[in-house]
Amino acid sequence: MSAPTPEALSFGAGLVSSRTPSSPLARSERLARSPFVRRGGQWWLVTGSGSILATDPTFTGQLDRFAAAMAAADQTIADLRSQQDDPPTPHPGRQR
């Protein structure tokens, strides 16, 4: 099995390869602004000169935890922005 090329891994967070748009395995997820990309459940270090599979379970576990923390932070920010966009709801019985 050959390693994916940097081009195959550089689709960015949440984008899908044009070769197989409906395949969930085609999804690549870049970790923040780092050179690490998760593809098919595996972490890869992607550079201009090639890619290396990360195999150390302690290290990949840390990458998983960081990715989960980033996703939770992104969701919190999205929720806060959504609340700011919603008009205030009137409170019956309250006088100002």
Short mmCIF file of C-alpha atoms in Angstrom, two decimals:
data_model
loop_
_atom_site.label_atom_id
_atom_site.label_comp_id
_atom_site.label_asym_id
_atom_site.label_seq_id
_atom_site.Cartn_x
_atom_site.Cartn_y
_atom_site.Cartn_z
CA MET A 1 0.00 0.00 0.00
CA SER A 2 1.52 3.32 -1.02
CA ALA A 3 1.32 6.52 1.00
CA PRO A 4 -1.09 9.19 -0.21
CA THR A 5 0.55 12.05 -2.06
CA PRO A 6 0.48 15.55 -0.57
CA GLU A 7 -1.98 16.52 -3.30
CA ALA A 8 -4.37 13.77 -2.17
CA LEU A 9 -4.15 15.02 1.40
CA SER A 10 -4.25 18.75 0.85
CA PHE A 11 -7.97 19.23 0.34
CA GLY A 12 -8.29 21.08 3.66
CA ALA A 13 -10.69 20.63 6.52
CA GLY A 14 -14.01 19.18 5.49
CA LEU A 15 -13.44 19.23 1.74
CA VAL A 16 -13.88 16.13 -0.37
CA SER A 17 -11.74 14.83 -3.21
CA SER A 18 -13.21 15.43 -6.63
CA ARG A 19 -12.40 11.83 -7.56
CA THR A 20 -14.92 10.33 -5.14
CA PRO A 21 -17.18 13.12 -3.88
CA SER A 22 -19.57 10.92 -1.93
CA SER A 23 -17.02 8.62 -0.30
CA PRO A 24 -16.50 9.33 3.41
CA LEU A 25 -12.98 7.88 3.14
CA ALA A 26 -12.08 10.59 0.65
CA ARG A 27 -12.43 13.27 3.31
CA SER A 28 -9.27 14.94 4.55
CA GLU A 29 -9.13 17.02 7.68
CA ARG A 30 -6.21 19.38 8.29
CA LEU A 31 -5.47 20.02 11.96
CA ALA A 32 -5.74 23.79 12.43
CA ARG A 33 -2.81 25.40 10.61
CA SER A 34 -0.48 22.47 11.19
CA PRO A 35 1.07 20.14 8.61
CA PHE A 36 -0.97 17.24 10.04
CA VAL A 37 -3.89 15.81 8.11
CA ARG A 38 -6.30 13.05 9.16
CA ARG A 39 -7.35 10.86 6.27
CA GLY A 40 -9.26 7.61 6.64
CA GLY A 41 -8.74 7.66 10.41
CA GLN A 42 -4.96 7.97 10.15
CA TRP A 43 -2.77 11.01 10.82
CA TRP A 44 -0.23 12.07 8.20
CA LEU A 45 2.52 14.68 8.33
CA VAL A 46 2.31 16.40 4.95
CA THR A 47 5.16 18.52 3.62
CA GLY A 48 6.18 19.80 0.23
CA SER A 49 8.59 16.90 -0.17
CA GLY A 50 6.22 14.09 0.80
CA SER A 51 4.05 12.65 3.54
CA ILE A 52 4.73 10.39 6.53
CA LEU A 53 2.21 8.26 8.38
CA ALA A 54 2.12 9.01 12.12
CA THR A 55 2.05 5.65 13.91
CA ASP A 56 2.94 6.42 17.55
CA PRO A 57 -0.29 5.83 19.52
CA THR A 58 0.58 8.41 22.19
CA PHE A 59 1.26 11.08 19.59
CA THR A 60 -1.78 10.29 17.44
CA GLY A 61 -3.91 10.23 20.60
CA GLN A 62 -2.72 13.76 21.35
CA LEU A 63 -3.58 14.79 17.79
CA ASP A 64 -7.07 13.28 18.25
CA ARG A 65 -7.58 15.15 21.54
CA PHE A 66 -6.38 18.42 20.04
CA ALA A 67 -8.65 17.96 17.01
CA ALA A 68 -11.62 17.29 19.33
CA ALA A 69 -10.81 20.39 21.40
CA MET A 70 -10.55 22.50 18.24
CA ALA A 71 -13.88 21.15 16.97
CA ALA A 72 -15.54 21.93 20.33
CA ALA A 73 -14.11 25.46 20.29
CA ASP A 74 -15.29 25.99 16.71
CA GLN A 75 -18.78 24.80 17.69
CA THR A 76 -18.86 27.13 20.70
CA ILE A 77 -17.89 30.09 18.51
CA ALA A 78 -20.53 29.14 15.93
CA ASP A 79 -23.15 28.92 18.70
CA LEU A 80 -22.16 32.33 20.07
CA ARG A 81 -22.32 33.90 16.62
CA SER A 82 -25.73 32.34 16.04
CA GLN A 83 -26.98 33.80 19.33
CA GLN A 84 -25.71 37.24 18.31
CA ASP A 85 -27.57 37.01 15.01
CA ASP A 86 -30.89 36.07 16.67
CA PRO A 87 -33.11 38.99 17.72
CA PRO A 88 -33.66 39.23 21.48
CA THR A 89 -36.74 37.41 22.67
CA PRO A 90 -39.26 39.43 24.68
CA HIS A 91 -39.90 38.26 28.22
CA PRO A 92 -43.65 38.38 29.02
CA GLY A 93 -44.47 40.08 32.27
CA ARG A 94 -41.16 41.92 32.47
CA GLN A 95 -41.20 45.66 32.44
CA ARG A 96 -38.28 47.88 31.60
#
